[in-house]
Tab-separated table of C-alpha atoms in Angstrom:
chain	number	residue	atom	x	y	z
A	238	MET	CA	21.012	-49.565	35.411
A	239	CYS	CA	22.071	-46.582	33.241
A	240	ILE	CA	21.320	-42.961	35.119
A	241	TYR	CA	21.077	-39.847	32.988
A	242	SER	CA	19.980	-36.127	33.634
A	243	GLN	CA	17.442	-34.945	31.270
A	244	HIS	CA	17.455	-30.544	30.378
A	245	TRP	CA	15.949	-28.830	27.175
A	246	GLY	CA	16.375	-25.344	26.557
A	247	ILE	CA	14.107	-23.283	25.125
A	248	PRO	CA	14.872	-20.582	23.661
A	249	ALA	CA	14.814	-16.889	25.382
A	250	LEU	CA	10.583	-15.777	25.344
A	251	THR	CA	10.315	-12.057	25.169
A	252	GLU	CA	8.186	-10.085	26.829
A	253	PRO	CA	4.684	-8.774	24.537
A	254	SER	CA	6.918	-5.179	24.366
A	255	ALA	CA	10.404	-6.245	24.012
A	256	SER	CA	12.305	-7.307	20.682
A	257	PRO	CA	13.289	-10.292	19.504
A	258	ALA	CA	17.121	-9.415	20.491
A	259	ALA	CA	15.688	-8.072	23.998
A	260	SER	CA	15.193	-11.469	25.497
A	261	LEU	CA	15.670	-12.127	29.420
A	262	GLY	CA	15.887	-15.893	30.162
A	263	ILE	CA	16.036	-19.053	29.205
A	264	PHE	CA	13.458	-21.950	30.272
A	265	GLU	CA	14.480	-25.378	31.131
A	266	VAL	CA	12.324	-28.542	31.507
A	267	ARG	CA	13.075	-30.537	34.476
A	268	ARG	CA	12.393	-34.216	35.441
A	269	ASP	CA	11.659	-35.032	39.239
A	270	ALA	CA	12.546	-38.668	40.853
A	271	SER	CA	8.746	-39.340	39.622
A	272	GLY	CA	9.531	-38.838	36.280
A	273	CYS	CA	7.467	-35.789	35.894
A	274	SER	CA	8.219	-32.511	33.902
A	275	MET	CA	8.100	-28.727	34.886
A	276	LEU	CA	9.468	-25.653	33.393
A	277	ALA	CA	11.540	-23.631	34.937
A	278	PRO	CA	13.909	-20.797	33.890
A	279	LEU	CA	17.932	-22.019	33.296
A	280	GLN	CA	19.564	-18.601	33.447
A	281	THR	CA	18.451	-14.614	32.569
A	282	GLY	CA	19.889	-12.052	31.083
A	283	ALA	CA	21.277	-8.535	32.936
A	284	ALA	CA	17.410	-7.991	33.636
A	285	ARG	CA	15.979	-9.924	36.198
A	286	PHE	CA	14.101	-13.206	34.676
A	287	SER	CA	10.023	-12.204	34.300
A	288	SER	CA	7.816	-13.938	35.951
A	289	TYR	CA	5.290	-13.339	33.757
A	290	LEU	CA	6.850	-15.425	30.714
A	291	LEU	CA	7.402	-18.380	33.119
A	292	SER	CA	3.604	-18.521	33.635
A	293	ARG	CA	2.408	-17.970	30.449
A	294	ALA	CA	4.469	-20.785	29.450
A	295	ARG	CA	2.842	-22.442	31.703
A	296	LYS	CA	-0.105	-22.286	31.241
A	297	VAL	CA	0.012	-22.702	27.572
A	298	LEU	CA	1.906	-26.129	28.486
A	299	GLY	CA	-0.471	-27.067	30.599
A	300	SER	CA	-0.881	-30.659	32.046
A	301	HIS	CA	2.114	-31.508	29.277
A	302	LEU	CA	4.605	-30.880	31.499
A	303	PHE	CA	3.884	-32.848	34.515
A	304	SER	CA	3.455	-36.094	32.740
A	305	PRO	CA	6.245	-38.505	32.412
A	306	CYS	CA	7.145	-38.020	28.234
A	307	GLY	CA	10.525	-38.850	25.899
A	308	VAL	CA	12.640	-35.890	24.895
A	309	PRO	CA	11.324	-36.207	21.337
A	310	GLU	CA	8.027	-36.215	22.102
A	311	PHE	CA	7.509	-33.373	24.520
A	312	CYS	CA	10.258	-31.474	21.938
A	313	SER	CA	7.288	-31.939	19.129
A	314	ILE	CA	4.032	-31.104	21.342
A	315	SER	CA	5.798	-28.257	23.793
A	316	THR	CA	7.125	-26.426	20.179
A	317	ARG	CA	3.937	-26.714	18.432
A	318	LYS	CA	1.920	-25.729	21.735
A	319	LEU	CA	4.356	-22.463	22.063
A	320	ALA	CA	4.325	-21.435	18.269
A	321	ALA	CA	0.544	-21.171	18.366
A	322	HIS	CA	0.576	-18.980	21.518
A	323	GLY	CA	3.126	-16.310	19.117
A	324	PHE	CA	5.720	-17.269	21.407
A	325	GLY	CA	8.797	-16.940	18.718
A	326	ALA	CA	9.137	-15.693	15.612
A	327	SER	CA	11.114	-18.929	14.132
A	328	MET	CA	9.339	-21.978	15.706
A	329	ALA	CA	11.823	-24.405	14.062
A	330	ALA	CA	14.362	-23.621	15.878
A	331	MET	CA	12.288	-23.443	19.181
A	332	VAL	CA	13.651	-26.389	21.160
A	333	SER	CA	17.921	-26.178	20.976
A	334	PHE	CA	20.707	-27.889	21.337
A	335	PRO	CA	22.932	-27.298	23.991
A	336	PRO	CA	26.104	-25.475	22.915
A	337	GLN	CA	28.771	-28.049	21.282
A	338	ARG	CA	32.316	-27.708	20.881
A	339	TYR	CA	32.075	-28.281	17.158
A	340	HIS	CA	30.546	-26.410	14.131
A	341	TYR	CA	30.666	-29.980	12.200
A	342	PHE	CA	31.071	-33.687	13.531
A	343	LEU	CA	31.782	-35.568	10.909
A	344	VAL	CA	30.430	-39.670	11.368
A	345	LEU	CA	32.220	-42.668	10.055
A	346	ASP	CA	32.358	-46.298	9.901
A	347	PHE	CA	34.637	-48.007	8.353
A	348	GLU	CA	33.589	-51.698	6.502
A	349	ALA	CA	36.682	-53.897	5.732
A	350	THR	CA	37.566	-57.246	4.544
A	351	CYS	CA	36.889	-60.389	7.271
A	352	ASP	CA	37.082	-63.892	7.493
A	353	LYS	CA	37.054	-66.659	10.277
A	354	PRO	CA	39.931	-66.740	11.388
A	355	GLN	CA	40.547	-63.155	10.640
A	356	ILE	CA	42.633	-62.185	6.897
A	357	HIS	CA	45.526	-60.237	7.086
A	358	PRO	CA	45.980	-56.966	6.400
A	359	GLN	CA	42.281	-56.161	6.327
A	360	GLU	CA	41.759	-53.211	3.792
A	361	ILE	CA	38.515	-51.406	4.203
A	362	ILE	CA	36.141	-51.787	1.298
A	363	GLU	CA	33.388	-49.517	2.179
A	364	PHE	CA	34.702	-45.500	3.225
A	365	PRO	CA	31.351	-43.691	4.300
A	366	ILE	CA	31.111	-40.498	6.206
A	367	LEU	CA	28.005	-38.158	7.442
A	368	LYS	CA	28.339	-34.316	7.778
A	369	LEU	CA	26.405	-33.299	10.826
A	370	ASN	CA	25.578	-29.922	11.829
A	371	GLY	CA	26.448	-29.640	15.005
A	372	ARG	CA	23.446	-26.871	15.916
A	373	THR	CA	21.255	-28.505	14.301
A	374	MET	CA	22.286	-31.925	14.604
A	375	GLU	CA	20.755	-32.748	11.357
A	376	ILE	CA	22.962	-34.726	8.360
A	377	GLU	CA	24.109	-31.966	5.962
A	378	SER	CA	26.326	-33.928	2.880
A	379	THR	CA	26.963	-37.621	2.870
A	380	PHE	CA	30.417	-39.079	0.819
A	381	HIS	CA	29.997	-42.384	0.330
A	382	MET	CA	32.510	-44.688	-1.542
A	383	TYR	CA	33.379	-48.428	-2.065
A	384	VAL	CA	36.858	-49.331	-2.218
A	385	GLN	CA	38.210	-51.930	-4.194
A	386	PRO	CA	40.515	-54.290	-1.924
A	387	VAL	CA	43.844	-55.383	-3.234
A	388	VAL	CA	45.729	-58.175	-1.071
A	389	HIS	CA	42.748	-59.709	-0.754
A	390	PRO	CA	40.861	-58.681	-4.081
A	391	GLN	CA	38.228	-61.611	-3.270
A	392	LEU	CA	35.613	-60.865	-1.041
A	393	THR	CA	34.845	-63.906	1.497
A	394	PRO	CA	31.343	-65.589	2.016
A	395	PHE	CA	31.955	-64.399	5.330
A	396	CYS	CA	32.648	-60.712	4.752
A	397	THR	CA	29.582	-60.594	2.480
A	398	GLU	CA	26.956	-62.190	5.073
A	399	LEU	CA	28.688	-60.082	7.842
A	400	THR	CA	28.357	-56.617	6.123
A	401	GLY	CA	26.094	-57.291	2.206
A	402	ILE	CA	28.981	-56.035	0.244
A	403	ILE	CA	28.776	-58.658	-2.520
A	404	GLN	CA	31.594	-58.447	-4.528
A	405	ALA	CA	30.383	-56.626	-7.741
A	406	MET	CA	30.014	-53.508	-5.128
A	407	VAL	CA	33.984	-53.393	-4.794
A	408	ASP	CA	34.648	-54.493	-8.213
A	409	GLY	CA	36.442	-51.753	-10.588
A	410	GLN	CA	35.659	-49.031	-7.520
A	411	PRO	CA	38.792	-46.536	-6.480
A	412	SER	CA	41.224	-47.617	-4.824
A	413	LEU	CA	42.109	-46.888	-1.295
A	414	GLN	CA	44.564	-43.909	-2.379
A	415	GLN	CA	42.154	-42.716	-4.561
A	416	VAL	CA	39.279	-42.556	-1.903
A	417	LEU	CA	41.460	-40.374	0.449
A	418	GLU	CA	42.022	-37.945	-2.030
A	419	ARG	CA	38.693	-37.607	-3.568
A	420	VAL	CA	37.409	-37.578	0.876
A	421	ASP	CA	39.937	-34.659	0.937
A	422	GLU	CA	38.705	-32.684	-1.954
A	423	TRP	CA	35.592	-33.295	-0.343
A	424	MET	CA	36.157	-31.939	3.176
A	425	ALA	CA	37.656	-29.228	0.614
A	426	LYS	CA	33.870	-28.151	-1.204
A	427	GLU	CA	32.274	-28.360	2.458
A	428	GLY	CA	34.149	-26.136	3.516
A	429	LEU	CA	35.832	-28.507	6.392
A	430	LEU	CA	39.510	-27.377	5.607
A	431	ASP	CA	38.951	-23.920	6.834
A	432	PRO	CA	41.003	-23.378	10.030
A	433	ASN	CA	38.103	-21.133	11.151
A	434	VAL	CA	35.571	-24.318	11.195
A	435	LYS	CA	35.688	-26.952	13.990
A	436	SER	CA	35.387	-30.324	13.001
A	437	ILE	CA	36.011	-33.486	14.074
A	438	PHE	CA	35.262	-37.160	13.299
A	439	VAL	CA	33.290	-39.282	15.457
A	440	THR	CA	33.678	-43.229	15.162
A	441	CYS	CA	31.305	-46.253	16.960
A	442	GLY	CA	34.283	-46.953	18.728
A	443	ASP	CA	38.161	-46.526	18.038
A	444	TRP	CA	39.082	-48.999	15.791
A	445	ASP	CA	38.428	-47.168	12.628
A	446	LEU	CA	40.691	-44.575	13.327
A	447	LYS	CA	42.887	-45.518	15.456
A	448	VAL	CA	43.397	-49.311	13.551
A	449	MET	CA	42.175	-49.656	10.574
A	450	LEU	CA	42.652	-46.664	8.474
A	451	PRO	CA	46.607	-46.083	10.012
A	452	GLY	CA	47.421	-50.162	9.891
A	453	GLN	CA	46.067	-49.870	5.927
A	454	CYS	CA	47.972	-46.978	5.316
A	455	GLN	CA	50.562	-47.928	6.745
A	456	TYR	CA	50.764	-51.052	4.884
A	457	LEU	CA	50.482	-49.084	1.511
A	458	GLY	CA	52.760	-46.335	2.614
A	459	LEU	CA	50.250	-43.653	2.737
A	460	PRO	CA	50.091	-40.542	4.711
A	461	VAL	CA	46.723	-40.334	7.206
A	462	ALA	CA	45.489	-36.421	6.901
A	463	ASP	CA	45.759	-34.890	9.834
A	464	TYR	CA	41.956	-34.390	9.983
A	465	PHE	CA	41.588	-38.444	10.659
A	466	LYS	CA	44.052	-38.322	14.290
A	467	GLN	CA	41.131	-36.831	16.569
A	468	TRP	CA	37.887	-38.138	17.230
A	469	ILE	CA	34.928	-39.137	19.374
A	470	ASN	CA	34.572	-42.453	20.339
A	471	LEU	CA	30.298	-42.319	20.617
A	472	LYS	CA	30.688	-45.627	22.847
A	473	LYS	CA	32.811	-43.742	25.803
A	474	ALA	CA	30.856	-40.416	24.814
A	475	TYR	CA	27.273	-42.721	25.552
A	476	SER	CA	28.833	-44.271	28.705
A	477	PHE	CA	29.492	-40.212	29.963
A	478	ALA	CA	25.996	-39.517	29.559
A	479	MET	CA	24.558	-42.426	30.281
A	480	GLY	CA	26.385	-44.497	33.221
A	481	CYS	CA	26.663	-47.875	31.792
A	482	TRP	CA	29.231	-48.882	28.696
A	483	PRO	CA	27.511	-50.153	25.511
A	484	LYS	CA	28.924	-53.514	25.571
A	485	ASN	CA	27.018	-54.106	22.052
A	486	GLY	CA	27.351	-50.713	20.757
A	487	LEU	CA	25.003	-49.226	18.246
A	488	LEU	CA	22.535	-52.553	19.391
A	489	ASP	CA	22.992	-51.647	22.916
A	490	MET	CA	22.802	-47.654	21.961
A	491	ASN	CA	19.807	-47.592	20.503
A	492	LYS	CA	18.200	-49.448	22.915
A	493	GLY	CA	18.735	-48.025	26.022
A	494	LEU	CA	18.162	-44.928	24.031
A	495	SER	CA	14.677	-46.135	23.045
A	496	LEU	CA	15.210	-45.823	18.806
A	497	GLN	CA	15.015	-47.419	16.121
A	498	HIS	CA	17.639	-49.538	14.560
A	499	ILE	CA	18.299	-47.982	11.216
A	500	GLY	CA	18.769	-50.214	8.750
A	501	ARG	CA	21.218	-53.298	8.564
A	502	PRO	CA	23.820	-54.201	11.125
A	503	HIS	CA	27.122	-53.230	9.583
A	504	SER	CA	26.384	-51.703	6.515
A	505	GLY	CA	28.945	-48.881	6.757
A	506	ILE	CA	26.200	-46.023	5.898
A	507	ASP	CA	23.862	-47.356	8.001
A	508	ASP	CA	25.584	-47.663	10.765
A	509	CYS	CA	27.009	-44.063	10.402
A	510	LYS	CA	23.127	-42.758	10.121
A	511	ASN	CA	22.715	-45.074	13.628
A	512	ILE	CA	25.236	-42.856	14.998
A	513	ALA	CA	23.805	-39.679	14.418
A	514	ASN	CA	20.255	-40.777	15.400
A	515	ILE	CA	21.769	-41.583	18.648
A	516	MET	CA	24.238	-38.220	18.883
A	517	LYS	CA	20.768	-35.908	18.196
A	518	THR	CA	19.514	-38.196	20.909
A	519	LEU	CA	22.362	-37.445	23.325
A	520	ALA	CA	22.176	-33.490	22.352
A	521	TYR	CA	18.151	-33.141	23.390
A	522	ARG	CA	19.152	-34.782	26.436
A	523	GLY	CA	21.791	-31.968	26.902
A	524	PHE	CA	24.809	-33.482	26.678
A	525	ILE	CA	28.218	-31.558	25.418
A	526	PHE	CA	30.911	-34.061	22.698
A	527	LYS	CA	34.287	-33.830	23.615
A	528	GLN	CA	37.165	-35.763	22.212
A	529	THR	CA	37.949	-38.738	23.337
A	530	SER	CA	41.333	-39.830	21.416
A	531	LYS	CA	44.701	-39.113	22.260
A	532	PRO	CA	47.016	-37.343	20.474
A	533	PHE	CA	48.729	-39.417	18.166
C-alpha cells in the first residue's frame, strides 16, 4: 500500500483593506485520517494570522472542504469558489505549488535500437525533451528529434513493435552528434545555459543518462555535456513521495496517482508527457523534487 501526506498551499489572502503586498498568511488544506479535508493556516507573516480570513474562506468553500476529494478536483472547485468571492486578484495562480529547487525540469526519455536477444551497441533513435516550468509545472517548450542509427541502421521488427518507430522515421535523420548539437542550440535559445537559471533533467529510471547516452557517446568518441550528468530519477522521487517502488514504471505511477496513461507506452515523447503529468500531480501534493543521481 502506498502512503502519502497531502497539503495544498493557497496564496495569501488579505483583509479587505489590505494591499496585495500586505498578505498575512497562507492557507493549508489538511486531510484527516478519515479522508476529509479541512482548511487551516499554514504559516503567518509578522502580523498574527487573521481569524476573519480563515472563517471567511471556510464559509465560501462550505461543505466541499469536509468531503473526500482528489487534488485536481479540490484545486479547481476551490479556486472557482474563492475567486467568485473576491479572494485574490490573479485567480489563475490561486492554487500554488510548493517552491521547487529548480527553475525548470527537463523531462527526457530515449528510445533506442533493440531486439531479443539484445543487440550491441544500442543506439538512440528518439530524443525528446520537455521543458517544464518549476513554478507552474506546465510544459513551456519541446525538443523532439528522431536519430539515424549507424551501427545497426535497420530497425528490427521487435524494435518497431515496442516503440512504434518505423524505418522511414529514422532514415535520413541527423546523427546523434548532430542531434546533440541541436540540443545545445535549443538549450541556449531557451535560456537554460544561463548560470543563473537552475535546471535539471528528469528521467524514468537511471538508464537514459547513466547508461545509454554516455555509453553511445563513448562508442562514438563524443563528449557528454555537463548538463546531462545530473538528473532526477522519477521512480525514486515517486517512491519517496508515495512510500512504494513503481516496479512497472510509468504504468504503476499513473495507477498509483489515478492518472490516465497518455499516448503509447514506449513512445519517447508520450513517455515524457506522462512523466510531466506525474510530476505535476506530485507537486500538487506538496512534493519537492531533488537530484537523485550521484556526481560523475
